[in-house]
mmCIF file of C-alpha atoms in Angstrom:
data_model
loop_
_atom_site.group_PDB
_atom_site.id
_atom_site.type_symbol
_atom_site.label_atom_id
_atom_site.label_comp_id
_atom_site.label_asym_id
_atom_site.label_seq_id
_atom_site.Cartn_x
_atom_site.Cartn_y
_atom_site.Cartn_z
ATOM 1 C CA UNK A 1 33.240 106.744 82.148
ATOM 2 C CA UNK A 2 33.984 108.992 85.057
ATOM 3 C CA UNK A 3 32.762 105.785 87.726
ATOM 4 C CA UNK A 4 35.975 104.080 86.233
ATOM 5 C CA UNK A 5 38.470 106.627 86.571
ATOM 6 C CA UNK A 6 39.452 105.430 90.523
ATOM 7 C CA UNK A 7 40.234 102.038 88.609
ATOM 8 C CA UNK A 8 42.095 103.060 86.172
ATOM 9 C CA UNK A 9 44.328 105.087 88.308
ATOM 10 C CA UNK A 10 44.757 102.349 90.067
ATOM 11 C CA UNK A 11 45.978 99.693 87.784
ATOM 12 C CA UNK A 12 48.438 102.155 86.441
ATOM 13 C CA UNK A 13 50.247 102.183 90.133
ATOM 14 C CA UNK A 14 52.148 98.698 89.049
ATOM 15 C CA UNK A 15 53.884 101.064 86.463
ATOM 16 C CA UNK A 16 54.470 103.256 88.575
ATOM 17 C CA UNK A 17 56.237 100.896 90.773
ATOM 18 C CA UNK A 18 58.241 99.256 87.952
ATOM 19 C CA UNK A 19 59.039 102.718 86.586
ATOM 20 C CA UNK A 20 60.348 104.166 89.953
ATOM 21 C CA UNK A 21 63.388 102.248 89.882
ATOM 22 C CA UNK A 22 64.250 102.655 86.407
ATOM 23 C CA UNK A 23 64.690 106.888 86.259
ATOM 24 C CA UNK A 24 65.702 109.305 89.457
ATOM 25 C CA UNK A 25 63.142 111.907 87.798
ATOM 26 C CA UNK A 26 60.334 113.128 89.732
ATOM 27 C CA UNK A 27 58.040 113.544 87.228
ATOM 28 C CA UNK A 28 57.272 110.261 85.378
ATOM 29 C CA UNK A 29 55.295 111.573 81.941
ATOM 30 C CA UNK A 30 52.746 109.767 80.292
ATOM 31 C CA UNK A 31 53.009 106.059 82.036
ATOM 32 C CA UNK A 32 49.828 104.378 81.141
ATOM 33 C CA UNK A 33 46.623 105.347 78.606
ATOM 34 C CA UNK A 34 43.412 103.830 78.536
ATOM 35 C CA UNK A 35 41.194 104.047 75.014
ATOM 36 C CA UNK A 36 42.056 107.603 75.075
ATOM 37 C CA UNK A 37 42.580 108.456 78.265
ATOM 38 C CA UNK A 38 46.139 109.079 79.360
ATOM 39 C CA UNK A 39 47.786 108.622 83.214
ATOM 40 C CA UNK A 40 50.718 110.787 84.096
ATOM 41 C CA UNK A 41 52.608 110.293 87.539
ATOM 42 C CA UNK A 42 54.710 112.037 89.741
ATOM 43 C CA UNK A 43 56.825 110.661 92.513
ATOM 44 C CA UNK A 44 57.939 112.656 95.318
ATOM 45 C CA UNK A 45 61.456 111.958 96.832
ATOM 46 C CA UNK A 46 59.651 110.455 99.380
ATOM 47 C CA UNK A 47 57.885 107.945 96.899
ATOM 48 C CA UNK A 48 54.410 109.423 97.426
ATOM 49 C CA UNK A 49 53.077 108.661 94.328
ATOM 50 C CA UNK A 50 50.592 111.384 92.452
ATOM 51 C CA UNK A 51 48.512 109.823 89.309
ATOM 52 C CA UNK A 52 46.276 112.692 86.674
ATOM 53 C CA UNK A 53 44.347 110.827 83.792
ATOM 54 C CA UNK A 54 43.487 113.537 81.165
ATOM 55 C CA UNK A 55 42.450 112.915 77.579
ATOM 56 C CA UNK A 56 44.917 115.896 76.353
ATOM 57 C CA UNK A 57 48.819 115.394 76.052
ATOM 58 C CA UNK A 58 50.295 118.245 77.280
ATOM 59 C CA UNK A 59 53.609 117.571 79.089
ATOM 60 C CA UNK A 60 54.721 120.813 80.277
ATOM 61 C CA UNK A 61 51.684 122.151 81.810
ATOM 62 C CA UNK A 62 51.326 119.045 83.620
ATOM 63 C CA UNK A 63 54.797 119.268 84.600
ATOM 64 C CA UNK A 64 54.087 122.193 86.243
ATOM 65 C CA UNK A 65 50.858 121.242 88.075
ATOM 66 C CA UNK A 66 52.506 118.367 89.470
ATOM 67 C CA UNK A 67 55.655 120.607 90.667
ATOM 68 C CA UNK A 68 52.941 123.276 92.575
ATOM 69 C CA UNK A 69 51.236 120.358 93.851
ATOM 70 C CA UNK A 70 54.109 119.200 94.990
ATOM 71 C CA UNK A 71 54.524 122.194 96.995
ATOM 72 C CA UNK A 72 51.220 122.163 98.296
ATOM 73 C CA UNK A 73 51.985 118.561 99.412
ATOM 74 C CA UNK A 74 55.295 119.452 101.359
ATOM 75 C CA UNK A 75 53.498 122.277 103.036
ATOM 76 C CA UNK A 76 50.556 120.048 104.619
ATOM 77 C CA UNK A 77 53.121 117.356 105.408
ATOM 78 C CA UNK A 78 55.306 120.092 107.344
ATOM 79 C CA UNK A 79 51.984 120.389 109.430
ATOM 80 C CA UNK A 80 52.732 118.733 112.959
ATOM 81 C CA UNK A 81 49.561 116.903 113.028
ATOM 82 C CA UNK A 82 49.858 115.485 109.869
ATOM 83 C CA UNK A 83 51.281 112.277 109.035
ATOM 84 C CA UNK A 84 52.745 110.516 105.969
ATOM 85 C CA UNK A 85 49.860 108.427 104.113
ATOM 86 C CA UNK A 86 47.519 110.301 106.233
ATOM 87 C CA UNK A 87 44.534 111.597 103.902
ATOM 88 C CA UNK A 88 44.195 114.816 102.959
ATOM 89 C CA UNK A 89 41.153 116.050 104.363
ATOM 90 C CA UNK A 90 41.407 120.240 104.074
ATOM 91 C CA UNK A 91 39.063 122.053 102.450
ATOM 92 C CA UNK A 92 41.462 124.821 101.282
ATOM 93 C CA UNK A 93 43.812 122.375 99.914
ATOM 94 C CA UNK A 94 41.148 120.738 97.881
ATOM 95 C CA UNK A 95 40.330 124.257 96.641
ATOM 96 C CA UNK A 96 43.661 125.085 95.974
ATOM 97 C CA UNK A 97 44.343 121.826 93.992
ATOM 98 C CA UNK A 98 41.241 122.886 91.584
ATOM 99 C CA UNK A 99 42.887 126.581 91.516
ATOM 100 C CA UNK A 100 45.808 124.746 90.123
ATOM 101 C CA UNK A 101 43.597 122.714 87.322
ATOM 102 C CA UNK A 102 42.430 125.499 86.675
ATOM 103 C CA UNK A 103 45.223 127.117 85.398
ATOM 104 C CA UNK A 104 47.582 124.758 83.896
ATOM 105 C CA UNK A 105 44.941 122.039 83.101
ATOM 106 C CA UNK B 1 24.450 117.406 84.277
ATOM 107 C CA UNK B 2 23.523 113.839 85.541
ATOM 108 C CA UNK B 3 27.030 112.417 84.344
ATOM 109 C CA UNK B 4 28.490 115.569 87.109
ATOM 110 C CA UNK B 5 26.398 113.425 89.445
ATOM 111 C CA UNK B 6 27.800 110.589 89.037
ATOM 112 C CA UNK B 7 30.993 109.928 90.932
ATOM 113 C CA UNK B 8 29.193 111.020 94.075
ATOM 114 C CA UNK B 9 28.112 107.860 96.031
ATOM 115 C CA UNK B 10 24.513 106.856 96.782
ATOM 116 C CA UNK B 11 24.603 106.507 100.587
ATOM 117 C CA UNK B 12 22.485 109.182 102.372
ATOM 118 C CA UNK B 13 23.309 112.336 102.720
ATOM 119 C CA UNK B 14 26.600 112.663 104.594
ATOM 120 C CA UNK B 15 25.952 114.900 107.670
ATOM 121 C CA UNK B 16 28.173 116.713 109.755
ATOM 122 C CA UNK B 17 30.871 115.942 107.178
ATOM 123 C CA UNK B 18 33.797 118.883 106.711
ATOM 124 C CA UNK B 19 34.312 120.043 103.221
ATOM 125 C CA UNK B 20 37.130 118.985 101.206
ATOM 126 C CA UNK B 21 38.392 115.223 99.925
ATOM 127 C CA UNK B 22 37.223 112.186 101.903
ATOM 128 C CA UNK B 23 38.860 109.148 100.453
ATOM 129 C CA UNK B 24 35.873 107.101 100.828
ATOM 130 C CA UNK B 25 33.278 109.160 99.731
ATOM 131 C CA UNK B 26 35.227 111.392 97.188
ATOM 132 C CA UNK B 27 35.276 115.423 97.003
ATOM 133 C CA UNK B 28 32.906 116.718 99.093
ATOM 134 C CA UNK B 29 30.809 119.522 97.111
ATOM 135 C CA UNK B 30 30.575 122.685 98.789
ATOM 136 C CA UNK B 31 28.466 125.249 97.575
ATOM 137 C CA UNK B 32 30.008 128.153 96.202
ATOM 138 C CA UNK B 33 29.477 131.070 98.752
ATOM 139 C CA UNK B 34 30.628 128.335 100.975
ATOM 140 C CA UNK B 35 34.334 128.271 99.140
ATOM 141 C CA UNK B 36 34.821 131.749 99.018
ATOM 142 C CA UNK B 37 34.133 132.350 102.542
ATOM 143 C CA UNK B 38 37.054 129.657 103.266
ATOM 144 C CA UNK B 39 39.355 131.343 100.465
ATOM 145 C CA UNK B 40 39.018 134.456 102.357
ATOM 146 C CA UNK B 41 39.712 133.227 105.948
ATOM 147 C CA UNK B 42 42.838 134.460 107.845
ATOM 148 C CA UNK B 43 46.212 133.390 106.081
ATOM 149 C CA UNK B 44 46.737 129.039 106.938
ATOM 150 C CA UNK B 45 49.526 126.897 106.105
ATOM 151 C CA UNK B 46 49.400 126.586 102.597
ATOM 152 C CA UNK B 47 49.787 130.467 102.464
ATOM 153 C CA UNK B 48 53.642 130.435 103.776
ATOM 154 C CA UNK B 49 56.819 129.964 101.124
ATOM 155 C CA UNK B 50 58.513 126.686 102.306
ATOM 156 C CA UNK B 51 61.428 128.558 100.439
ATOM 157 C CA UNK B 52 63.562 130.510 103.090
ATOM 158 C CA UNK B 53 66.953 131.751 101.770
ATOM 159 C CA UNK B 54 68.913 130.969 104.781
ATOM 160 C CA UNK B 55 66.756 128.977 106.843
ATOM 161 C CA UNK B 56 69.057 128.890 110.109
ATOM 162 C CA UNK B 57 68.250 128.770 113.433
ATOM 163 C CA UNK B 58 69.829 129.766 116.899
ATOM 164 C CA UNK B 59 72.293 127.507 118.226
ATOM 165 C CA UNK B 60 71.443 128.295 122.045
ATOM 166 C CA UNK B 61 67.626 128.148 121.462
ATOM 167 C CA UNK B 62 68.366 124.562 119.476
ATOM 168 C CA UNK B 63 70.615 122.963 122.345
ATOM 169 C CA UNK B 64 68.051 124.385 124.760
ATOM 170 C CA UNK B 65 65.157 122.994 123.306
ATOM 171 C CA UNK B 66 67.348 119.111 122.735
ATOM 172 C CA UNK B 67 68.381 119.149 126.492
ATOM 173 C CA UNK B 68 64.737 119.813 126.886
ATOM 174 C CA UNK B 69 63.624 116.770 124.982
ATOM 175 C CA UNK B 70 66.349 115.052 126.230
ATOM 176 C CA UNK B 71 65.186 115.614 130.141
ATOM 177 C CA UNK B 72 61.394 114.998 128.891
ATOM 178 C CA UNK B 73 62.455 111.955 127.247
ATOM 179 C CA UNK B 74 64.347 110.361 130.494
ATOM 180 C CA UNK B 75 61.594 110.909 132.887
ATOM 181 C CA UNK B 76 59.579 108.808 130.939
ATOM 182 C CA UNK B 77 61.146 106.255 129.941
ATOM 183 C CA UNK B 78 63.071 103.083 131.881
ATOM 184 C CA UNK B 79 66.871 102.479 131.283
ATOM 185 C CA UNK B 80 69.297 104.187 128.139
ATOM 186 C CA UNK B 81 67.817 101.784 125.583
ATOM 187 C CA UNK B 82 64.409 102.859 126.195
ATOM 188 C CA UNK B 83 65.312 106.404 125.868
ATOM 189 C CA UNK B 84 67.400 105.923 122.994
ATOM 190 C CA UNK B 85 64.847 104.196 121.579
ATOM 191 C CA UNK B 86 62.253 107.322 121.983
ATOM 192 C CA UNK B 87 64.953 109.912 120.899
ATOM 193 C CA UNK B 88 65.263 107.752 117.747
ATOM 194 C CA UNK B 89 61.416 108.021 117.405
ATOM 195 C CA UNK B 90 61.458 111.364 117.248
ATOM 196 C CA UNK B 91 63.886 111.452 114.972
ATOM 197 C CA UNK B 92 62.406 110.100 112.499
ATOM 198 C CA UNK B 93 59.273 111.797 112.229
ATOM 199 C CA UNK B 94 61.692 114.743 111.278
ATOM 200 C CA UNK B 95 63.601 112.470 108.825
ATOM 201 C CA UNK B 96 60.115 111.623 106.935
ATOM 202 C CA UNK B 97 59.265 115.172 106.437
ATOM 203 C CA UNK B 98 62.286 117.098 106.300
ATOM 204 C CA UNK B 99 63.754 114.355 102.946
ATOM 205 C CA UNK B 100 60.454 115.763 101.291
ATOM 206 C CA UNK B 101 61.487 119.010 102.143
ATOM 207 C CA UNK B 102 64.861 118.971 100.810
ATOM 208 C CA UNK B 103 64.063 117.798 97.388
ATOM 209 C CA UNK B 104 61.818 120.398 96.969
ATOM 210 C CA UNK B 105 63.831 123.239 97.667
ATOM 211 C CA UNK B 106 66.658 121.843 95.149
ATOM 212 C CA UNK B 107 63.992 122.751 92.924
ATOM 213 C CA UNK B 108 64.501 121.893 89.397
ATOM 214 C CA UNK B 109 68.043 119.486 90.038
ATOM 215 C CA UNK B 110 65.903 117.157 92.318
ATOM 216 C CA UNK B 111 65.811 113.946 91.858
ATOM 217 C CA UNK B 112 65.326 110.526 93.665
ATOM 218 C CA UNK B 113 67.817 108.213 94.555
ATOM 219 C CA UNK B 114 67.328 105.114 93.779
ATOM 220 C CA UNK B 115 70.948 103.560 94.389
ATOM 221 C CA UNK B 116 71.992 103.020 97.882
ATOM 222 C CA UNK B 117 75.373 104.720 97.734
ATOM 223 C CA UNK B 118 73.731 107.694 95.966
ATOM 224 C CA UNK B 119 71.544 108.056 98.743
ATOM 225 C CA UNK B 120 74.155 107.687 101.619
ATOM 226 C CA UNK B 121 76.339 110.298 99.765
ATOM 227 C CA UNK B 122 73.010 112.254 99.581
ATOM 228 C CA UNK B 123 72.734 112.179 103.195
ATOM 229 C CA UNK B 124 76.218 112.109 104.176
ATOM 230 C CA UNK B 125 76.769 115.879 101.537
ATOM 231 C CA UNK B 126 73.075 117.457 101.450
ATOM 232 C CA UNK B 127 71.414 116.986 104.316
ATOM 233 C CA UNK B 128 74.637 117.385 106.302
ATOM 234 C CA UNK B 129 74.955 120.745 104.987
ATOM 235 C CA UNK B 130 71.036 121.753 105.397
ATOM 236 C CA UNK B 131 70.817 120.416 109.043
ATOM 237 C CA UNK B 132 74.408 121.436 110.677
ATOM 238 C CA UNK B 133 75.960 123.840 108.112
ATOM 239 C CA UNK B 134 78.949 121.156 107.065
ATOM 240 C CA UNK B 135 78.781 118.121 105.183
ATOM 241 C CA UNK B 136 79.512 115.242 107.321
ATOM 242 C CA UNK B 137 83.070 114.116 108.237
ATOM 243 C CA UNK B 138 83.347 110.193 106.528
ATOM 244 C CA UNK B 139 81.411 107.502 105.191
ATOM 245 C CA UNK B 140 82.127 104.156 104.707
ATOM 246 C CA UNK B 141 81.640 100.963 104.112
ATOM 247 C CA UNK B 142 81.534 98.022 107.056
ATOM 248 C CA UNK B 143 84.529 95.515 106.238
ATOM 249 C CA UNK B 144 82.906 92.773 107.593
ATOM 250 C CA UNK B 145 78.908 92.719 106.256
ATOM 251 C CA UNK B 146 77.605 93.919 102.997
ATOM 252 C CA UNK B 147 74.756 95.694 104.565
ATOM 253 C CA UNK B 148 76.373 98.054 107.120
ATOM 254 C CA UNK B 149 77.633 101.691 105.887
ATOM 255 C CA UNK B 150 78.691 104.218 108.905
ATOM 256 C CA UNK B 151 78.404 108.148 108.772
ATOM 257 C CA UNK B 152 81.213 109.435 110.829
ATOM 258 C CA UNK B 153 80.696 112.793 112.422
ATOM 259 C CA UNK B 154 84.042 114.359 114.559
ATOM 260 C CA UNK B 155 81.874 116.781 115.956
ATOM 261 C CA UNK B 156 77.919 116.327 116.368
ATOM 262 C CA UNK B 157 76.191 119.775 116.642
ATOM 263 C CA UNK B 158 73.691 118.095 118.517
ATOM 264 C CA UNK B 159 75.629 116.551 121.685
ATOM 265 C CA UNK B 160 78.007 119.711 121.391
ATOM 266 C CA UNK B 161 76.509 120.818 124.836
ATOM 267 C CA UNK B 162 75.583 117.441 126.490
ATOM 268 C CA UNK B 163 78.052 115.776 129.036
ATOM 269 C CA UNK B 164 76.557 112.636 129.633
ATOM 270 C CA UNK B 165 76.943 110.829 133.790
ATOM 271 C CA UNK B 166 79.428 108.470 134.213
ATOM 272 C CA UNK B 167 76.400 105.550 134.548
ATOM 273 C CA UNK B 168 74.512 105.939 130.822
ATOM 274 C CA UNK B 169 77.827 105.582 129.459
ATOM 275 C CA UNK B 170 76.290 103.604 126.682
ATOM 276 C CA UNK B 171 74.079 106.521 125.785
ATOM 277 C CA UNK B 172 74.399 108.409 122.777
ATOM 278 C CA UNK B 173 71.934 111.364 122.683
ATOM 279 C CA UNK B 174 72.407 111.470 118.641
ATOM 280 C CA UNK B 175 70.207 108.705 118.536
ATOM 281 C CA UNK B 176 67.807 111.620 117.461
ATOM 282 C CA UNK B 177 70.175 112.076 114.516
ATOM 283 C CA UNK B 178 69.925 108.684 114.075
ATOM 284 C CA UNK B 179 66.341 108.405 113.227
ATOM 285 C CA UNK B 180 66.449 111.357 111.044
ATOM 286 C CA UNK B 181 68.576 108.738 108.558
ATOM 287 C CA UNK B 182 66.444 106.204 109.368
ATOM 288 C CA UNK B 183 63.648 108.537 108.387
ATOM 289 C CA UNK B 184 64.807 109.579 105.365
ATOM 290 C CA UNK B 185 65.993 106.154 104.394
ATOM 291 C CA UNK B 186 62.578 104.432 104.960
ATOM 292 C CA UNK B 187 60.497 107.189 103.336
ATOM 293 C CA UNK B 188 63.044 106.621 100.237
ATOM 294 C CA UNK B 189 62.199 103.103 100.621
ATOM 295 C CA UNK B 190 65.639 102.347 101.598
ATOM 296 C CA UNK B 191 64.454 100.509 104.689
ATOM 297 C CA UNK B 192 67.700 100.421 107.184
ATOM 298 C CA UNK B 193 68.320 100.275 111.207
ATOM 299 C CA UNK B 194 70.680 103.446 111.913
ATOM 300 C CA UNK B 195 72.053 103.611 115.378
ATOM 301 C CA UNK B 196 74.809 106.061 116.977
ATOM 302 C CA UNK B 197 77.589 104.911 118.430
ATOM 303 C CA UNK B 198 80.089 107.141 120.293
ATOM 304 C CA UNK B 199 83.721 106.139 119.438
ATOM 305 C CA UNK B 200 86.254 109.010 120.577
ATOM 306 C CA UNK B 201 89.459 109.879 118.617
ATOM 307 C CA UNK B 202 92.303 111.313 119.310
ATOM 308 C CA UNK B 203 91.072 115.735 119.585
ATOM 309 C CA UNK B 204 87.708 114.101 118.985
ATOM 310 C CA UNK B 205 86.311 113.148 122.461
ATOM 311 C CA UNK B 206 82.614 113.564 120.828
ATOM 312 C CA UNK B 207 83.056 111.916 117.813
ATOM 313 C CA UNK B 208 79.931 109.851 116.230
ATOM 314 C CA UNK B 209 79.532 106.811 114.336
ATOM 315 C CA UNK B 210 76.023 106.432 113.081
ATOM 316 C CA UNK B 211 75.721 102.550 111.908
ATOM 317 C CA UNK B 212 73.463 102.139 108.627
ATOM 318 C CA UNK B 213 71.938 98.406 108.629
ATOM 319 C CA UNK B 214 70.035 98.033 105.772
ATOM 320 C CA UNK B 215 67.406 95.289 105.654
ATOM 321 C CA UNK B 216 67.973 92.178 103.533
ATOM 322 C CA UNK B 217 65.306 93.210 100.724
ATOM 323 C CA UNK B 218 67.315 96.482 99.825
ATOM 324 C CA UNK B 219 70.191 94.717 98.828
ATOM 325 C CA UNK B 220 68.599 92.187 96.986
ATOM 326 C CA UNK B 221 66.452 94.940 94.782
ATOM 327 C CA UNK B 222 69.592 96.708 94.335
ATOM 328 C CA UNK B 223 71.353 93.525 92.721
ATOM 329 C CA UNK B 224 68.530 92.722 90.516
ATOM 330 C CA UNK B 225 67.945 95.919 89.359
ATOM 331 C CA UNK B 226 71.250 96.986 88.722
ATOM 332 C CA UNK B 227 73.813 93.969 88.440
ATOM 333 C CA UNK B 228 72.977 93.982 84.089
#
């Protein structure tokens, strides 16, 4: 199961698109499920588009890992040698990231 | 255990690789006294609040650091378009980042705009206020084409200290300001040409218009999506 995940997550981003137009919120809820599996997605304002599949429905507490990740996000875009659609490549931001799963998730 | 082992890929063993997520390979396992010995390191980025009650900055050290750029900028470059055309660059690295920025620190009223006149007023109120302290002075709409808007500033903080020779008279150093809209209207995907124009008034010898010229695909998404 796991192997398909990337594809999954991927198919779901024509949602997202057709979504994005439709609401001004940030956080997009449940967009997409797949035999069990559900996508959520987040937009920031800047349309950078973050996608969690999770077999549990829990709304809030993803609400709330999306918002910190958002704040992670703004914080290694601020970085002068970063740029937008770059990819993420820093250890401690991966780590943080799976603090975050870790306690909402 | 094996199903763990999955997602990794089968090439060789990836060598001289940092830790962290590589998009083509996927997370990069580290092993665990490796983690903690980066969790402890010195404080880094991702340590800082991005939330700064008044986040204001000296006017001096600001104009200083523009003329600056501005000098930088004109040694390099090969007539007033050029260098408008580089102050606009810089611009809107600033713009991409700092829209990001903004939203966040609205914290739980943020939203994205998704009309274009919400998003002008957005710029024209918001970020007005965050970068120069005021909301800007007018915004309107062009008369003669559906796809120009102008920002009208009496008084740009930026120029405030520039006096610009008699032969760039076409320059406008807000062309920096300038590609902070355009920044912030292309990373909203409101993809637009935004150039300042200077067009004195009377008591208003400074005074900026910066001309919004959104491409042809905007408009179009806005009519289908909202004429119903």
């Amino acid at each position: 199961m796991k192997e398909l995940n990337p594809f999954i997550l991927h198919s779901s981003l024509d949602i997202v698109e057709d979504i994005q137009w439709k609401t001004s919120q940030l956080y997009l809820k449940t967009i997409d499920n797949f035999y069990g599996y559900y996508i959520s997605g987040f937009l920031t304002s800047g349309n950078i588009k973050f996608l969690l599949i999770h077999e549990t429905k829990n709304e809030e507490s993803i609400r709330q890992f999306f918002n910190d990740l958002n704040d992670l996000y703004v914080k290694v875009l601020l970085n002068p040698f970063y740029k937008v659609n770059d990819a993420i490549t820093s250890p401690v931001f991966d780590l943080k990231v799976k603090g975050f799963a870790k306690k909402y998730l | 255990m094996s199903s763990q082992n999955i997602i990794n890929p089968s090439t060789s063993k990836p060598t001289g690789l940092k830790a962290g997520y590589n998009p083509s390979l996927g997370p990069i396992q580290l092993p665990s006294s490796y983690q903690s010995q980066i969790a402890s390191k010195s404080r880094n980025i991702y340590d800082h609040s991005v939330f700064r009650r008044t986040p204001e900055v000296n006017l001096s050290s600001l104009s200083f650091l523009f003329s600056a750029m501005i000098e930088q900028t004109q040694q390099t470059s090969k007539g007033v378009q050029q260098l408008e055309a580089k102050l606009n660059s810089y611009g809107y690295g600033v713009g991409n980042k700092f829209l990001e920025l903004i939203t966040l620190r609205e914290g739980k009223s943020a939203k994205r705009e998704t009309r274009i006149v919400e998003v002008l007023q957005f710029i024209h109120s918001q970020v007005w206020k965050t970068l120069f302290g005021r909301p800007a002075d007018g915004l309107e709409k062009s008369q003669d084409s559906e796809d120009e808007y102008m920002i009208i500033d009496n008084l740009p903080l930026m120029s405030q200290f520039i006096s610009v020779p008699k032969d760039f008279n076409q320059l406008n150093v807000n062309a920096f300001t300038a590609g902070i809209i355009e920044g912030i209207l292309d990373s909203a995907y409101f993809q637009a040409n935004v150039s300042a124009h200077t067009m004195a008034a009377d008591g208003y010898p400074l005074r900026t218009v910066f001309l919004i010229k959104f491409d042809h695909g905007v408009l179009e998404r806005e009519a289908i999506r909202f004429s119903r």
